[in-house]
C-alpha positions as MATLAB code, in Angstrom:
seq = 'MSEQPNPGPGHIRVTMPDKLAGGDYADFVRVWHGKDIFTLDFAALVGPMGADGTTARVVSRVRIPPSQVFEIMKALERSLTAWEKEHGSPG';
ca = [
      -9.159    0.394   17.856;
      -7.910    3.769   16.962;
     -10.994    5.553   14.917;
     -10.985    9.033   12.910;
     -13.742   11.332   13.132;
     -16.996   11.220   11.505;
     -16.128   11.745    8.556;
     -19.638   13.212    7.491;
     -22.490   11.852    4.935;
     -20.916    9.737    1.590;
     -17.765    9.200    3.137;
     -16.220    6.177    4.900;
     -15.030    6.221    8.803;
     -11.919    3.587    8.231;
     -11.025    2.341   12.276;
      -7.751    0.188   12.973;
      -7.534   -2.768   15.077;
      -4.567   -1.442   17.673;
      -2.550   -4.943   17.054;
      -2.321   -3.547   13.104;
      -1.614    0.409   14.086;
       2.024    0.458   14.152;
       1.857   -1.492   10.286;
       4.766   -3.997    9.199;
       7.623   -2.751    7.071;
       8.459   -3.790    3.260;
      11.157   -2.296    1.125;
       9.427   -4.924   -2.339;
       6.203   -5.054   -3.679;
       5.533   -7.328   -6.446;
       1.809   -6.496   -8.389;
      -0.219   -9.079  -10.335;
      -3.298   -9.545  -11.312;
      -6.146  -12.138  -12.547;
      -9.191  -10.875  -14.533;
     -11.014   -9.733  -11.344;
      -8.249   -8.638   -8.503;
      -4.908   -7.198   -8.641;
      -3.130   -8.609   -5.519;
      -0.147   -6.676   -4.093;
       2.226   -8.451   -2.030;
       4.664   -6.375    0.142;
       7.405   -7.875    1.098;
      10.943   -7.325    2.933;
      13.961   -8.229    1.650;
      15.685  -10.671    3.918;
      19.801  -10.266    2.917;
      21.632   -8.100    0.641;
      21.610   -8.475   -3.219;
      24.099  -10.586   -4.025;
      24.927  -12.496   -7.729;
      21.908  -14.624   -7.341;
      19.517  -12.172   -5.834;
      18.396  -12.203   -2.469;
      14.968  -13.481   -0.700;
      12.411  -11.525    0.565;
       9.978  -12.286    3.333;
       5.920  -11.450    2.176;
       4.339   -9.519    5.509;
       1.402   -8.361    3.356;
      -0.508   -9.429    0.692;
      -3.894   -7.148   -0.573;
      -6.104   -8.130   -3.113;
      -7.870   -4.810   -4.817;
     -10.623   -4.929   -7.344;
      -9.219   -3.418  -10.602;
     -11.184   -0.062   -9.889;
      -9.886    0.993   -7.369;
      -6.446    0.711   -8.623;
      -6.712    4.021  -10.474;
      -8.176    5.692   -6.772;
      -4.674    3.785   -5.416;
      -2.689    5.466   -7.725;
      -3.767    8.932   -8.189;
      -3.988    8.735   -3.887;
      -0.374    7.499   -4.070;
       0.916   10.593   -6.331;
      -1.125   13.288   -3.921;
       0.804   11.925   -1.274;
       4.441   11.561   -2.844;
       3.947   15.230   -4.578;
       2.691   16.838   -0.441;
       6.083   14.835    0.719;
       8.536   16.080   -2.238;
       7.194   19.541   -1.339;
       8.056   19.338    2.721;
      11.460   16.824    2.116;
      12.345   17.464   -1.642;
      12.622   15.589   -3.924;
      14.320   11.679   -3.764;
      18.241   11.446   -5.533;
];
């Protein structure tokens, strides 16, 4: 199991089971919500897009409380900004 260094008081130490360290590839995400939860279905496209669309296979479902959505959006923005500085704007 991999583990980050001691983050100090008031922070959360995140551990990663070895079997999850490689991650799953997803090139599609479906986001939906209920009253008290947001659900993110990460999926991998199975075939090329045709006239009738294509199929995506869900590789992971993550359910989060609404309060976390804002934190995730801020973290993605910070990470995307850093990525653009390193690699340039896509497209």
